[in-house]
Amino acid sequence: MSDSDQNGAVSDSDQNGENRTVTGPRTLCDPAELRTLFLFEKLDEEQLAWLCREGRVEYFEPGPVYREGEPATCFYVLMDGEVVLSKLSAGEDLELVRTDHRGSYAGAWTAYMGERADQNYTGSLTVTKPSKFFVLDAETFARMMREWFPMALHLLEGVFFGNRNTNEIIGRRERLLALGSLSAGLTHELNNPAAAAVRATSSLRDRVAGMRHKLKMMAHGKFDSAALEALVQLQEEAATQVAKAPTLTAMEAADREDELGDWLADHNIANGWDLAPNFVQAGFDIDWLEKVAGTLEHCDDGVFEGAIRWLNYTVETELLMNEITDSTGRISSLVHAAKQYSQMDRAPFQVVDIHELLDSTLVMLARKIGDDVAVVKDYDRLLPEVPCYAAELNQVWTNLIDNAVAAMNGSGTLTVRTYRESDCAAVEIGDTGPGVPEELRDRIFEPFFTTKPVGEGTGLGLDISFRIVVNKHGGDIRVESTPGDTRFIVRLPLEAASGRGSATAAAES
């Protein structure tokens, strides 16, 4: 802060060129008054005198003292008045602390760690009424800490960096555990369509061999060229019909199978009941079979039966090819979802459709969610794309969905909802579990706090989610809970904050 006269106003120019007014009279520092503050009550006379020489007493009118993100240049100790500490959340100031307690401190308190810690203000400090502070420049505060409290300084550094390293190690383990669980689920999901495709391919080979055999038999039959041409046309119609076969209920399918089985038996087709299900699945009815019979009415029964079985092979091959197409399509969609989830080959910071991230997470968690949990998606498709670290948001959705499924013990309704709230995209993950007790709601985002049995949770899932949403995206996350209706609501700014996506922003969390 700049020097000025002892009385009157002092113009304090911050790093952004804005001027804030420090009001007078600006009094001399009194060591006896400093001793009344709990931070300094154990200091000796020489230390108090040093503080008064190196520091200063300043007065502030209601308004901001410093703002979040500005270089942390001063350490402030409240001597009289009232202060509010706040932090930006989704573009708005969220009040964290309001106090008039003498000795409350804020500002550049990590200056003693130098370049090893972020030296910007991590929140904003505002005074609500004329207030008096004892102020030390950051460099002076750092020098005092290093010279007066070397042992305490080492202990503080150990705690600070130890906690950070511990959180990083356990956070990595949490991610690896989640990845292992997702990988097991993905392997299971991929195995089913892959096995189906293998089975269908083997069956298809047998059917094609059967068609060649029947074609050879038909070549020795009593077909004139017109009948053979008509039969080939029927084969083409059969293949086309399979692609547009209607979806029938179990009762409707059973009724049609009975009708077609009777018709085939009446026309002396051996084991016609085995052919009827294929024709029904392909969407054929008695009228179509009558058409076949009319085309071959001049042929003997053996030729007619061979033609029916040849057409059945056609139907079976089409159905098997459809099964292969569906299976390989399922594999492709799972691989796409995995790439979307991991954000492989994509920039860390990008503008994305939030629904794609949610859908890929739901696909990846499908096995863990299970068949007894109904998934309801209520998406606002008019929601704009969101600037974000997509892979890390997928980790947030994973944590919230996993917690929701666990809360319901694998049975209930999972609701994933999106909507716009002011200038933010809101994502709501809801479950029908027993709810979060009111006395625990203020603690669920604390590191290592968990309600799961020992060994089943690290207590870092929600803490990691909080840091990704709040610290890295400038959003917020909250919980609303009653028995049978718990909702975790994540809000993400629709406009990227200044500097988001840069290399420095990537290190924020």
XYZ file of N, CA and C in Angstrom, residues 265-485:
663
model
N -48.519 -77.430 -41.874
C -48.895 -78.844 -41.692
C -49.932 -79.255 -42.723
N -50.904 -78.387 -43.014
C -51.940 -78.689 -44.002
C -51.348 -78.859 -45.400
N -50.180 -78.233 -45.642
C -49.548 -78.323 -46.964
C -48.404 -79.330 -46.972
N -48.454 -80.243 -45.988
C -47.526 -81.382 -45.967
C -46.053 -80.984 -45.843
N -45.788 -79.869 -45.109
C -44.400 -79.466 -44.842
C -43.969 -80.135 -43.547
N -42.999 -81.044 -43.623
C -42.550 -81.768 -42.435
C -41.918 -80.798 -41.430
N -42.265 -81.001 -40.148
C -41.726 -80.159 -39.071
C -41.975 -78.671 -39.333
N -43.141 -78.398 -39.879
C -43.485 -77.006 -40.179
C -43.502 -76.120 -38.947
N -43.740 -76.744 -37.784
C -43.776 -75.956 -36.543
C -42.405 -75.350 -36.222
N -41.334 -75.966 -36.732
C -39.994 -75.412 -36.514
C -39.726 -74.200 -37.413
N -40.442 -74.168 -38.552
C -40.235 -73.048 -39.482
C -41.082 -71.830 -39.126
N -42.230 -72.078 -38.498
C -43.189 -70.999 -38.232
C -42.584 -69.826 -37.437
N -41.815 -70.053 -36.365
C -41.269 -68.908 -35.607
C -40.403 -67.985 -36.453
N -39.610 -68.555 -37.375
C -38.764 -67.706 -38.217
C -39.615 -66.824 -39.129
N -40.652 -67.434 -39.751
C -41.512 -66.650 -40.637
C -42.246 -65.553 -39.870
N -42.690 -65.854 -38.658
C -43.385 -64.845 -37.846
C -42.437 -63.723 -37.482
N -41.196 -64.060 -37.061
C -40.217 -63.038 -36.690
C -39.895 -62.131 -37.873
N -39.961 -62.710 -39.087
C -39.691 -61.918 -40.288
C -40.893 -61.088 -40.724
N -42.039 -61.294 -40.086
C -43.221 -60.502 -40.420
C -44.106 -61.127 -41.479
N -43.926 -62.424 -41.758
C -44.737 -63.087 -42.774
C -46.052 -63.591 -42.170
N -47.043 -63.726 -43.055
C -48.345 -64.243 -42.622
C -48.831 -65.277 -43.644
N -50.040 -65.750 -43.444
C -50.577 -66.801 -44.325
C -50.742 -66.292 -45.750
N -51.103 -65.014 -45.917
C -51.274 -64.474 -47.272
C -49.981 -64.604 -48.072
N -48.844 -64.359 -47.400
C -47.564 -64.451 -48.119
C -47.266 -65.906 -48.482
N -47.567 -66.817 -47.547
C -47.338 -68.230 -47.849
C -48.260 -68.707 -48.986
N -49.468 -68.197 -49.014
C -50.380 -68.537 -50.114
C -49.824 -68.048 -51.444
N -49.161 -66.897 -51.403
C -48.549 -66.356 -52.614
C -47.454 -67.287 -53.120
N -46.665 -67.823 -52.174
C -45.619 -68.785 -52.547
C -46.258 -70.040 -53.153
N -47.322 -70.514 -52.495
C -47.994 -71.727 -52.986
C -48.554 -71.506 -54.382
N -49.108 -70.311 -54.637
C -49.660 -70.026 -55.958
C -48.590 -69.991 -57.025
N -47.410 -69.513 -56.662
C -46.312 -69.440 -57.623
C -45.847 -70.832 -58.037
N -45.925 -71.780 -57.092
C -45.387 -73.131 -57.352
C -46.489 -74.182 -57.410
N -47.725 -73.794 -57.759
C -48.846 -74.723 -57.687
C -48.722 -75.870 -58.685
N -47.966 -75.684 -59.747
C -47.832 -76.740 -60.748
C -46.696 -77.714 -60.428
N -45.955 -77.420 -59.309
C -44.836 -78.297 -58.929
C -45.332 -79.359 -57.957
N -44.574 -80.472 -57.865
C -44.993 -81.512 -56.927
C -44.661 -81.086 -55.501
N -45.180 -81.882 -54.513
C -45.029 -81.503 -53.105
C -43.574 -81.424 -52.669
N -42.705 -82.300 -53.183
C -41.303 -82.290 -52.770
C -40.614 -80.999 -53.155
N -40.904 -80.535 -54.398
C -40.298 -79.275 -54.852
C -40.826 -78.112 -54.023
N -42.142 -78.143 -53.745
C -42.746 -77.058 -52.971
C -42.126 -76.983 -51.570
N -41.964 -78.156 -50.939
C -41.373 -78.156 -49.591
C -39.933 -77.657 -49.627
N -39.178 -78.049 -50.661
C -37.796 -77.571 -50.795
C -37.740 -76.062 -50.940
N -38.714 -75.521 -51.721
C -38.752 -74.072 -51.914
C -39.047 -73.356 -50.596
N -40.005 -73.910 -49.822
C -40.335 -73.310 -48.517
C -39.106 -73.304 -47.599
N -38.393 -74.422 -47.585
C -37.212 -74.498 -46.721
C -36.091 -73.580 -47.218
N -35.991 -73.424 -48.554
C -34.998 -72.503 -49.099
C -35.319 -71.066 -48.686
N -36.596 -70.711 -48.743
C -37.001 -69.381 -48.291
C -36.767 -69.212 -46.783
N -36.944 -70.306 -46.049
C -36.680 -70.244 -44.609
C -35.200 -69.957 -44.345
N -34.311 -70.582 -45.152
C -32.891 -70.280 -45.011
C -32.618 -68.798 -45.293
N -33.313 -68.264 -46.291
C -33.153 -66.839 -46.607
C -33.532 -65.971 -45.411
N -34.688 -66.315 -44.818
C -35.144 -65.563 -43.650
C -34.134 -65.682 -42.516
N -33.654 -66.898 -42.269
C -32.706 -67.107 -41.166
C -31.407 -66.333 -41.389
N -30.906 -66.330 -42.605
C -29.656 -65.606 -42.859
C -29.843 -64.112 -42.642
N -30.989 -63.584 -43.073
C -31.250 -62.154 -42.850
C -31.350 -61.840 -41.360
N -32.056 -62.704 -40.611
C -32.181 -62.482 -39.172
C -30.819 -62.557 -38.476
N -29.990 -63.506 -38.906
C -28.657 -63.642 -38.304
C -27.770 -62.450 -38.659
N -27.884 -61.964 -39.886
C -27.101 -60.783 -40.261
C -27.548 -59.553 -39.483
N -28.856 -59.474 -39.228
C -29.349 -58.383 -38.385
C -28.778 -58.470 -36.974
N -28.707 -59.708 -36.458
C -28.145 -59.904 -35.121
C -26.675 -59.496 -35.085
N -25.940 -59.856 -36.131
C -24.526 -59.463 -36.196
C -24.390 -57.953 -36.277
N -25.250 -57.333 -37.094
C -25.219 -55.876 -37.219
C -25.521 -55.210 -35.883
N -26.556 -55.711 -35.187
C -26.900 -55.142 -33.881
C -25.760 -55.326 -32.879
N -25.144 -56.505 -32.880
C -24.076 -56.785 -31.925
C -22.854 -55.917 -32.181
N -22.440 -55.845 -33.440
C -21.266 -55.019 -33.754
C -21.582 -53.540 -33.557
N -22.832 -53.156 -33.820
C -23.240 -51.769 -33.545
C -23.172 -51.456 -32.070
N -23.585 -52.420 -31.247
C -23.496 -52.254 -29.790
C -22.042 -52.112 -29.342
N -21.163 -52.942 -29.918
C -19.742 -52.840 -29.583
C -19.201 -51.472 -29.973
N -19.560 -51.016 -31.171
C -19.106 -49.714 -31.647
C -19.595 -48.589 -30.732
N -20.865 -48.670 -30.316
C -21.405 -47.617 -29.446
C -20.732 -47.633 -28.077
N -20.388 -48.837 -27.582
C -19.686 -48.927 -26.294
C -18.283 -48.337 -26.399
N -17.594 -48.638 -27.498
C -16.256 -48.072 -27.693
C -16.350 -46.554 -27.811
N -17.362 -46.069 -28.542
C -17.552 -44.621 -28.666
C -17.824 -43.996 -27.303
N -18.677 -44.663 -26.500
C -18.980 -44.145 -25.167
C -17.729 -44.121 -24.297
N -16.892 -45.154 -24.423
C -15.659 -45.200 -23.643
C -14.726 -44.060 -24.041
N -14.631 -43.784 -25.345
C -13.794 -42.681 -25.795
C -14.371 -41.345 -25.346
N -15.694 -41.227 -25.398
C -16.346 -40.005 -24.943
C -16.132 -39.816 -23.448
N -16.230 -40.911 -22.714
C -16.062 -40.836 -21.262
C -14.630 -40.442 -20.890
N -13.651 -41.084 -21.524
C -12.252 -40.808 -21.194
C -11.739 -39.552 -21.870
N -12.491 -39.040 -22.871
C -12.071 -37.886 -23.661
C -10.729 -38.147 -24.342
N -10.533 -39.402 -24.739
C -9.302 -39.795 -25.428
C -9.144 -38.987 -26.719
N -7.947 -38.514 -26.947
C -7.604 -37.759 -28.166
C -8.336 -36.429 -28.254
N -8.786 -35.890 -27.125
C -9.482 -34.603 -27.144
C -8.773 -33.619 -26.228
N -8.952 -32.347 -26.523
C -8.335 -31.308 -25.696
C -8.909 -31.359 -24.289
N -8.072 -31.092 -23.263
C -8.593 -31.121 -21.880
C -9.742 -30.144 -21.679
N -9.597 -28.922 -22.204
C -10.637 -27.899 -22.035
C -11.325 -27.679 -23.367
N -12.637 -27.837 -23.385
C -13.373 -27.718 -24.638
C -14.822 -27.323 -24.343
N -15.528 -27.005 -25.395
C -16.952 -26.678 -25.283
C -17.735 -27.887 -25.763
N -18.581 -28.450 -24.898
C -19.233 -29.721 -25.217
C -20.722 -29.680 -24.896
N -21.436 -30.618 -25.495
C -22.828 -30.873 -25.133
C -22.813 -31.712 -23.860
N -23.300 -31.155 -22.782
C -23.228 -31.825 -21.480
C -23.969 -33.157 -21.496
N -24.955 -33.279 -22.378
C -25.738 -34.523 -22.441
C -24.905 -35.680 -22.986
N -23.960 -35.390 -23.879
C -23.085 -36.448 -24.381
C -22.236 -37.017 -23.248
N -21.774 -36.140 -22.363
C -20.978 -36.602 -21.226
C -21.825 -37.460 -20.294
N -23.033 -37.020 -20.018
C -23.917 -37.776 -19.126
C -24.271 -39.128 -19.735
N -24.577 -39.142 -21.024
C -24.942 -40.408 -21.677
C -23.781 -41.389 -21.668
N -22.572 -40.901 -21.953
C -21.420 -41.811 -21.962
C -21.169 -42.370 -20.570
N -21.375 -41.558 -19.539
C -21.188 -42.047 -18.167
C -22.235 -43.101 -17.828
N -23.469 -42.876 -18.238
C -24.526 -43.862 -17.981
C -24.234 -45.180 -18.689
N -23.705 -45.103 -19.904
C -23.343 -46.329 -20.630
C -22.236 -47.058 -19.886
N -21.220 -46.306 -19.452
C -20.095 -46.929 -18.758
C -20.516 -47.545 -17.421
N -21.528 -46.974 -16.799
C -21.968 -47.454 -15.488
C -23.170 -48.389 -15.571
N -23.561 -48.775 -16.777
C -24.794 -49.550 -16.953
C -24.805 -50.818 -16.113
N -23.686 -51.535 -16.097
C -23.658 -52.788 -15.333
C -23.763 -52.522 -13.842
N -23.075 -51.466 -13.374
C -23.131 -51.144 -11.952
C -24.519 -50.660 -11.564
N -25.172 -49.917 -12.439
C -26.527 -49.448 -12.158
C -27.473 -50.632 -12.022
N -27.348 -51.595 -12.923
C -28.135 -52.816 -12.822
C -29.532 -52.702 -13.404
N -30.196 -53.848 -13.484
C -31.522 -53.912 -14.100
C -32.634 -53.458 -13.157
N -32.354 -53.398 -11.868
C -33.399 -53.046 -10.898
C -33.480 -51.555 -10.622
N -32.639 -50.774 -11.277
C -32.697 -49.317 -11.148
C -33.227 -48.738 -12.454
N -34.358 -48.065 -12.361
C -34.930 -47.404 -13.538
C -34.213 -46.064 -13.746
N -33.718 -45.842 -14.950
C -33.013 -44.599 -15.271
C -33.949 -43.678 -16.046
N -34.187 -42.503 -15.488
C -35.050 -41.506 -16.125
C -34.183 -40.327 -16.546
N -34.200 -40.017 -17.850
C -33.433 -38.880 -18.352
C -34.400 -37.755 -18.728
N -34.216 -36.615 -18.087
C -35.059 -35.439 -18.327
C -34.135 -34.307 -18.765
N -33.827 -34.285 -20.077
C -32.837 -33.348 -20.601
C -33.499 -32.120 -21.217
N -32.918 -30.974 -20.939
C -33.298 -29.748 -21.634
C -32.405 -29.635 -22.863
N -32.928 -30.041 -24.010
C -32.128 -30.082 -25.222
C -31.797 -28.695 -25.769
N -32.430 -27.659 -25.214
C -32.125 -26.290 -25.638
C -30.944 -25.713 -24.862
N -30.411 -26.482 -23.927
C -29.294 -26.022 -23.113
C -28.066 -25.802 -23.998
N -27.418 -24.634 -23.898
C -26.215 -24.400 -24.716
C -25.074 -25.322 -24.317
N -24.087 -25.423 -25.191
C -22.903 -26.196 -24.857
C -22.136 -25.518 -23.723
N -21.365 -26.324 -22.991
C -20.724 -25.837 -21.764
C -19.209 -25.890 -21.925
N -18.498 -24.793 -21.605
C -17.031 -24.834 -21.614
C -16.539 -25.550 -20.357
N -15.733 -26.592 -20.515
C -15.389 -27.389 -19.341
C -14.202 -28.300 -19.604
N -13.721 -28.908 -18.513
C -12.769 -30.014 -18.581
C -13.620 -31.283 -18.602
N -13.897 -31.776 -19.799
C -14.926 -32.801 -19.979
C -14.610 -34.100 -19.237
N -13.371 -34.579 -19.324
C -13.032 -35.852 -18.676
C -13.220 -35.763 -17.173
N -12.905 -34.594 -16.599
C -13.038 -34.450 -15.148
C -14.504 -34.322 -14.743
N -15.319 -33.716 -15.585
C -16.749 -33.688 -15.284
C -17.331 -35.093 -15.325
N -16.846 -35.929 -16.229
C -17.312 -37.318 -16.241
C -16.994 -38.017 -14.926
N -15.890 -37.629 -14.307
C -15.566 -38.192 -12.997
C -16.586 -37.740 -11.951
N -17.031 -36.482 -12.073
C -18.069 -35.972 -11.156
C -19.354 -36.771 -11.332
N -19.788 -36.960 -12.596
C -21.034 -37.714 -12.827
C -20.885 -39.137 -12.308
N -19.710 -39.731 -12.486
C -19.480 -41.096 -11.995
C -19.656 -41.167 -10.486
N -19.029 -40.218 -9.782
C -19.123 -40.217 -8.319
C -20.569 -40.048 -7.857
N -21.293 -39.127 -8.472
C -22.662 -38.838 -8.031
C -23.607 -39.998 -8.355
N -23.465 -40.573 -9.554
C -24.337 -41.691 -9.936
C -24.019 -42.921 -9.099
N -22.746 -43.176 -8.871
C -22.343 -44.319 -8.051
C -22.897 -44.186 -6.636
N -22.811 -42.987 -6.066
C -23.364 -42.760 -4.729
C -24.876 -42.953 -4.715
N -25.546 -42.487 -5.768
C -27.006 -42.601 -5.829
C -27.433 -44.064 -5.880
N -26.746 -44.857 -6.705
C -27.082 -46.283 -6.817
C -26.813 -46.987 -5.493
N -25.690 -46.644 -4.854
C -25.361 -47.249 -3.558
C -26.408 -46.885 -2.509
N -26.890 -45.629 -2.550
C -27.889 -45.188 -1.571
C -29.196 -45.959 -1.720
N -29.500 -46.389 -2.947
C -30.738 -47.125 -3.194
C -30.562 -48.631 -3.046
N -29.348 -49.058 -2.669
C -29.070 -50.492 -2.556
C -29.404 -51.244 -3.839
N -29.168 -50.572 -4.968
C -29.342 -51.231 -6.256
C -30.767 -51.351 -6.744
N -31.730 -50.671 -6.097
C -33.124 -50.779 -6.525
C -33.836 -49.457 -6.283
N -34.387 -48.877 -7.348
C -35.091 -47.603 -7.216
C -35.095 -46.867 -8.538
N -35.184 -45.554 -8.487
C -35.207 -44.726 -9.700
C -34.091 -43.704 -9.648
N -33.260 -43.715 -10.687
C -32.193 -42.745 -10.852
C -32.649 -41.719 -11.879
N -32.662 -40.455 -11.491
C -33.101 -39.393 -12.392
C -31.927 -38.492 -12.727
N -31.699 -38.297 -14.022
C -30.655 -37.390 -14.490
C -31.355 -36.270 -15.246
N -31.267 -35.068 -14.706
C -32.027 -33.941 -15.249
C -31.087 -32.788 -15.562
N -31.362 -32.084 -16.634
C -30.600 -30.874 -16.964
C -31.564 -29.726 -17.211
N -31.119 -28.552 -16.878
C -31.916 -27.352 -17.138
C -31.015 -26.131 -17.005
N -31.531 -25.009 -17.447
C -30.763 -23.760 -17.337
C -31.205 -23.013 -16.093
N -30.229 -22.530 -15.345
C -30.510 -21.739 -14.151
C -29.653 -20.487 -14.219
N -30.286 -19.358 -14.541
C -29.576 -18.097 -14.730
C -28.536 -18.279 -15.840
N -27.270 -17.981 -15.566
C -26.214 -18.112 -16.575
C -25.441 -19.410 -16.417
N -26.108 -20.400 -15.868
C -25.445 -21.673 -15.612
C -26.247 -22.832 -16.202
N -25.518 -23.895 -16.527
C -26.151 -25.174 -16.847
C -26.232 -25.978 -15.558
N -27.417 -26.454 -15.245
C -27.611 -27.232 -14.016
C -27.799 -28.697 -14.375
N -27.109 -29.554 -13.651
C -27.235 -31.008 -13.809
C -27.648 -31.582 -12.459
N -28.746 -32.304 -12.463
C -29.314 -32.835 -11.214
C -29.300 -34.361 -11.264
N -28.660 -34.964 -10.281
C -28.632 -36.418 -10.154
C -29.492 -36.782 -8.947
N -30.621 -37.437 -9.183
C -31.560 -37.735 -8.109
C -31.725 -39.222 -7.883
N -32.025 -39.585 -6.639
C -32.283 -40.985 -6.331
C -33.440 -41.088 -5.348
N -33.969 -42.293 -5.200
C -35.111 -42.544 -4.313
C -34.681 -43.289 -3.059
N -33.432 -43.077 -2.658
C -32.914 -43.713 -1.452
C -33.433 -43.057 -0.186
N -32.899 -43.457 0.970
C -33.406 -42.962 2.254
C -33.066 -41.510 2.542
N -32.150 -40.929 1.775
C -31.821 -39.523 1.971
C -30.582 -39.327 2.838
N -30.099 -38.085 2.846
C -28.932 -37.703 3.659
C -29.435 -37.011 4.915
N -29.136 -37.541 6.105
C -29.599 -36.893 7.340
C -29.139 -35.442 7.410
N -29.998 -34.591 7.951
C -29.705 -33.160 7.978
C -28.395 -32.850 8.680
N -28.085 -33.606 9.744
C -26.868 -33.318 10.501
C -25.604 -33.677 9.730
N -25.733 -34.423 8.637
C -24.559 -34.809 7.855
C -24.380 -33.983 6.591
N -25.370 -33.186 6.221
C -25.320 -32.498 4.928
C -24.182 -31.494 4.847
N -23.800 -30.902 5.970
C -22.708 -29.936 5.964
C -21.344 -30.614 5.925
N -21.309 -31.937 6.060
C -20.032 -32.629 6.143
C -19.726 -33.513 4.929
N -20.723 -33.749 4.091
C -20.536 -34.758 3.043
C -19.462 -34.375 2.030
N -19.144 -33.074 1.906
C -18.105 -32.669 0.965
C -16.731 -32.577 1.627
N -16.642 -32.929 2.909
C -15.355 -32.907 3.603
C -14.495 -34.082 3.127
N -13.163 -33.840 2.999
C -12.277 -34.959 2.641
C -12.336 -36.066 3.692
N -12.380 -37.302 3.218
C -12.336 -38.510 4.041
C -13.618 -38.770 4.835
N -14.623 -37.920 4.685
C -15.884 -38.197 5.376
C -16.727 -39.121 4.500
N -17.175 -40.233 5.056
C -17.999 -41.173 4.301
C -18.998 -41.849 5.234
N -20.147 -42.165 4.687
C -21.167 -42.908 5.450
C -21.133 -44.390 5.080
N -20.234 -44.767 4.157
C -20.145 -46.160 3.745
C -19.375 -46.963 4.787
N -19.606 -48.278 4.835
C -18.856 -49.119 5.773
C -17.357 -49.040 5.512
N -16.576 -49.355 6.542
C -15.127 -49.329 6.428
C -14.693 -50.239 5.279
N -13.814 -49.695 4.441
C -13.301 -50.470 3.317
C -14.083 -50.300 2.037
N -15.247 -49.644 2.104
C -16.080 -49.501 0.904
C -16.033 -48.093 0.318
N -15.396 -47.174 1.001
C -15.310 -45.817 0.483
C -14.174 -45.063 1.143
N -13.535 -44.172 0.356
C -12.427 -43.387 0.903
C -12.900 -42.054 1.460
N -14.127 -41.653 1.121
C -14.602 -40.357 1.569
C -14.071 -39.213 0.725
N -13.520 -39.532 -0.461
C -12.963 -38.467 -1.302
C -13.780 -38.222 -2.566
N -14.775 -39.074 -2.844
C -15.536 -38.913 -4.080
C -16.195 -37.547 -4.189
N -16.902 -37.138 -3.135
C -17.589 -35.843 -3.174
C -16.609 -34.694 -3.011
N -15.536 -34.903 -2.259
C -14.516 -33.863 -2.131
C -13.869 -33.590 -3.479
N -13.525 -34.668 -4.208
C -12.950 -34.511 -5.547
C -13.957 -33.816 -6.463
N -15.210 -34.233 -6.383
C -16.254 -33.613 -7.212
C -16.376 -32.129 -6.900
N -16.340 -31.797 -5.612
C -16.453 -30.394 -5.202
C -15.308 -29.576 -5.791
N -14.085 -30.104 -5.703
C -12.929 -29.348 -6.193
C -12.971 -29.200 -7.715
N -13.445 -30.232 -8.413
C -13.540 -30.131 -9.872
C -14.576 -29.085 -10.268
N -15.734 -29.128 -9.619
C -16.827 -28.219 -9.986
C -16.531 -26.789 -9.547
N -16.131 -26.619 -8.289
C -15.976 -25.275 -7.723
C -14.631 -24.659 -8.098
N -13.539 -25.378 -7.811
C -12.218 -24.783 -8.033
C -11.842 -24.713 -9.497
N -12.208 -25.751 -10.237
C -11.725 -25.810 -11.620
C -12.686 -25.177 -12.619
N -13.983 -25.178 -12.285
C -14.965 -24.649 -13.232
C -15.673 -23.388 -12.738
N -15.428 -22.995 -11.492
C -16.105 -21.811 -10.966
C -17.589 -22.021 -10.785
N -18.002 -23.292 -10.628
C -19.415 -23.589 -10.429
C -19.725 -23.865 -8.970
N -20.815 -24.532 -8.721
C -21.125 -24.941 -7.345
C -21.881 -26.263 -7.364
N -21.908 -26.902 -6.207
C -22.574 -28.195 -6.055
C -23.255 -28.198 -4.698
N -24.496 -28.643 -4.683
C -25.245 -28.658 -3.416
C -26.129 -29.901 -3.382
N -26.659 -30.180 -2.199
C -27.526 -31.343 -2.041
C -28.841 -30.898 -1.421
N -29.929 -31.456 -1.936
C -31.262 -31.277 -1.354
C -31.801 -32.681 -1.106
N -32.233 -32.944 0.131
C -32.563 -34.330 0.454
C -33.722 -34.448 1.422
N -34.644 -35.314 1.055
C -35.685 -35.813 1.945
C -35.774 -37.307 1.691
N -36.306 -38.079 2.637
C -36.417 -39.524 2.395
C -37.157 -39.820 1.089
N -36.533 -40.595 0.223
C -37.139 -40.935 -1.054
C -36.857 -39.944 -2.162
N -36.171 -38.851 -1.857
C -35.892 -37.831 -2.881
C -34.628 -37.069 -2.507
